[in-house]
mmCIF file of C-alpha atoms in Angstrom:
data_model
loop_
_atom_site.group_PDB
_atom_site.id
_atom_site.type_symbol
_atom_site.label_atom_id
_atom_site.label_comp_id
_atom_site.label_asym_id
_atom_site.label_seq_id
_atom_site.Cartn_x
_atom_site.Cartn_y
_atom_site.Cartn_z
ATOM 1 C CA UNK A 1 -111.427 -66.012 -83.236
ATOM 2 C CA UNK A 2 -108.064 -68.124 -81.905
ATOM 3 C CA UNK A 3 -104.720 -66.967 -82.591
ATOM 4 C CA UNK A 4 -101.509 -69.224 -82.902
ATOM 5 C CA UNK A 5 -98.054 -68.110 -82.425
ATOM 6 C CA UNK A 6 -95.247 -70.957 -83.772
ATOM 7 C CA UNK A 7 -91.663 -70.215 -83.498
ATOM 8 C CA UNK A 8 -88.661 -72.489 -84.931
ATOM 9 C CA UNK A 9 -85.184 -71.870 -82.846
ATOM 10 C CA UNK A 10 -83.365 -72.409 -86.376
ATOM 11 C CA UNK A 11 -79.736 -73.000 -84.106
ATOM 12 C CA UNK A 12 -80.078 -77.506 -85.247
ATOM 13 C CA UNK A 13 -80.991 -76.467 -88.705
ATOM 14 C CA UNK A 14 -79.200 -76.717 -91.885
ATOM 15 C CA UNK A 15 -82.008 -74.172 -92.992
ATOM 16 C CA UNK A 16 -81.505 -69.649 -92.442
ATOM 17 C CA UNK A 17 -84.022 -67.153 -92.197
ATOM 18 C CA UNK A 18 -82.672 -66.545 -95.896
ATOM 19 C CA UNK A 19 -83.404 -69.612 -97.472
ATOM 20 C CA UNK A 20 -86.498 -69.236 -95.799
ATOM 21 C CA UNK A 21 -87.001 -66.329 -97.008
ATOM 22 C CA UNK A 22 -87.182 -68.465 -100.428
ATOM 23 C CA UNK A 23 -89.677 -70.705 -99.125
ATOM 24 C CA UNK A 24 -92.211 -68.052 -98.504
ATOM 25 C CA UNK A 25 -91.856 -66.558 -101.866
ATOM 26 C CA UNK A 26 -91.615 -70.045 -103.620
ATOM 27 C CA UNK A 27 -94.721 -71.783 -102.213
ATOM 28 C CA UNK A 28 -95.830 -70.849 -98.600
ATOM 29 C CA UNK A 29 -97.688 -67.482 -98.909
ATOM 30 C CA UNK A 30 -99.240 -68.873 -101.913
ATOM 31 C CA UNK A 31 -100.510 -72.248 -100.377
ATOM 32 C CA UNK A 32 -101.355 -69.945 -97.107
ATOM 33 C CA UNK A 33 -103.325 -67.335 -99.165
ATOM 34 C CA UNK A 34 -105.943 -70.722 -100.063
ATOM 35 C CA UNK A 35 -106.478 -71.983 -96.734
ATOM 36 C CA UNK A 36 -110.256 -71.014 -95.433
ATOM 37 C CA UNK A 37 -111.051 -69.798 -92.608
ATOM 38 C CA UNK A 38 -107.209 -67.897 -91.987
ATOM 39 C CA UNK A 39 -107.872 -64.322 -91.591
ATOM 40 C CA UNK A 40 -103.733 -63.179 -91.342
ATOM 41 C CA UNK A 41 -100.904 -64.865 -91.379
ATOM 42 C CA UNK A 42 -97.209 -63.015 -90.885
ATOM 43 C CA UNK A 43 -93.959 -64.689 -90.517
ATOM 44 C CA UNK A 44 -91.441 -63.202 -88.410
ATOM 45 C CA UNK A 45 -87.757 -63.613 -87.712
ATOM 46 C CA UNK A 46 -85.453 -62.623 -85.023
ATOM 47 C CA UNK A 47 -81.894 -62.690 -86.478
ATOM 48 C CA UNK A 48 -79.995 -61.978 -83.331
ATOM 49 C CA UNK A 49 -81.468 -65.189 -81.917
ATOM 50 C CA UNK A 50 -81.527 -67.261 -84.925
ATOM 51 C CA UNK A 51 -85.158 -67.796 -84.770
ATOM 52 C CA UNK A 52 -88.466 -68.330 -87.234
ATOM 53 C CA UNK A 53 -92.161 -67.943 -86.555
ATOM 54 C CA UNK A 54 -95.702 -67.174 -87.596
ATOM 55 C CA UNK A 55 -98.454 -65.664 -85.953
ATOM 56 C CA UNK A 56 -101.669 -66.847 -87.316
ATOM 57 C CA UNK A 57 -105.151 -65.346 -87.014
ATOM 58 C CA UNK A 58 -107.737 -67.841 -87.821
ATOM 59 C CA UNK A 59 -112.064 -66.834 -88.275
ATOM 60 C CA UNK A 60 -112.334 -70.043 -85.292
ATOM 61 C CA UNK A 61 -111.106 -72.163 -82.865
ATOM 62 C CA UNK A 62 -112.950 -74.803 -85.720
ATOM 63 C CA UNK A 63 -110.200 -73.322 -88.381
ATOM 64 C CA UNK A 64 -107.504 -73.134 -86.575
ATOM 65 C CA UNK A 65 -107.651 -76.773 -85.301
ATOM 66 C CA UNK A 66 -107.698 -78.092 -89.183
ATOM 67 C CA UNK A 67 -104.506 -79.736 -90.311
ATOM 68 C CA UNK A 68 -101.921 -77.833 -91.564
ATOM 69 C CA UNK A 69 -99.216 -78.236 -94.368
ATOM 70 C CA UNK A 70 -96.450 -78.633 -92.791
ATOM 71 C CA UNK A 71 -93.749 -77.635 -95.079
ATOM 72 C CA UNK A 72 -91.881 -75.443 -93.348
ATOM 73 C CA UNK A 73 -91.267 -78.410 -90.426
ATOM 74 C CA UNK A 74 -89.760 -80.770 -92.801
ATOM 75 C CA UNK A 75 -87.394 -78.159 -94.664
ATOM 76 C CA UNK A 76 -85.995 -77.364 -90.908
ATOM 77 C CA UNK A 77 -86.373 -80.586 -89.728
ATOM 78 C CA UNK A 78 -87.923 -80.306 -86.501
ATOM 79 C CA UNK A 79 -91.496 -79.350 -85.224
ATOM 80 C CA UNK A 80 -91.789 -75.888 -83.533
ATOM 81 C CA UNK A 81 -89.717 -75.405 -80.958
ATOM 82 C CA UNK A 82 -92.848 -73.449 -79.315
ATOM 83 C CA UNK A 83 -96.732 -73.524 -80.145
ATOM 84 C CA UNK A 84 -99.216 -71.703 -78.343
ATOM 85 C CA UNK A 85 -102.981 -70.875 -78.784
ATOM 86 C CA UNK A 86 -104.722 -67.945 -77.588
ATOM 87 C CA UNK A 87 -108.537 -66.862 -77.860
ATOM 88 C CA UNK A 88 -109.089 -63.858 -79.435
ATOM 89 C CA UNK A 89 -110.693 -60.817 -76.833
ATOM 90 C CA UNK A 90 -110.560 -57.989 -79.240
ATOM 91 C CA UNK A 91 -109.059 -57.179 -82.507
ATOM 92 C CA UNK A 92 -109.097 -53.199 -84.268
ATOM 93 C CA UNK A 93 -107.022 -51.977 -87.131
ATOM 94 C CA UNK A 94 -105.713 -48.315 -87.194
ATOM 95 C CA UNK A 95 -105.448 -45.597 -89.267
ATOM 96 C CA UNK A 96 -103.265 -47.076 -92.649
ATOM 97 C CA UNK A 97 -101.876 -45.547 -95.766
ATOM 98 C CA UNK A 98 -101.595 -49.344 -97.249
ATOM 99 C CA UNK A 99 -104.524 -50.120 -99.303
ATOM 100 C CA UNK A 100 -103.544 -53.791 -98.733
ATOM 101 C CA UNK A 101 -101.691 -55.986 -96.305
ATOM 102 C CA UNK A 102 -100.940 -59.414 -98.586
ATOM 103 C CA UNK A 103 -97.273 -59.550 -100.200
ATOM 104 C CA UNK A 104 -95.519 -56.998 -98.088
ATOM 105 C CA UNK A 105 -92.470 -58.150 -95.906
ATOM 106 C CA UNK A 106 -88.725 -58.527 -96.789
ATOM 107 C CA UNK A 107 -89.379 -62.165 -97.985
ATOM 108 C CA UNK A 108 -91.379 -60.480 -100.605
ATOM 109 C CA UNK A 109 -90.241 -56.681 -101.487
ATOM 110 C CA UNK A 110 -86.938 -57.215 -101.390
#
């Protein structure tokens, strides 16, 4: 398994965590949802530093090198400001009341 961590610092963009925020429920999760081989995918924001990520979990170093869309690059304008791969030692899941993971997050329940 591989694991890629992508963060945007959004302080040169024209683009917010919220309108953002309307790109994940508009197309990305979708188009994300179809790609094979990616196990998880979460994006993440840290408002107090103006800043946008992802953490991806792909099924192989094979998946994860595949070309990506890369959407979310053009609407801020810049490639990730970081980009870092990371084999995979171990992975568990706890204990969860959840029965399932996809379309949680504030892009999406709020």
């Amino acid at each position: 398994m591989r694991a890629v961590v992508v963060w945007w610092d959004l302080k040169e963009s024209a683009q917010t965590i919220e309108s953002l925020r309307d790109f994940l429920r508009d197309e990305a999760v979708d188009r994300f949802s179809a790609l094979p081989g990616l196990r998880l995918k979460f994006w993440v924001s840290d408002r107090e530093n103006d800043r946008w990520g992802a953490v991806l979990l792909w099924e192989s170093a094979e998946a994860a090198a595949a070309p990506l869309p890369n959407r979310a690059a053009e609407l801020i304008g810049y490639p990730p400001t970081q980009r870092a791969f990371f084999d995979v030692e171990a992975t568990a899941e706890g204990v969860f009341e959840l029965a399932r993971l996809a379309g949680r997050g504030l892009a999406l329940e709020g």
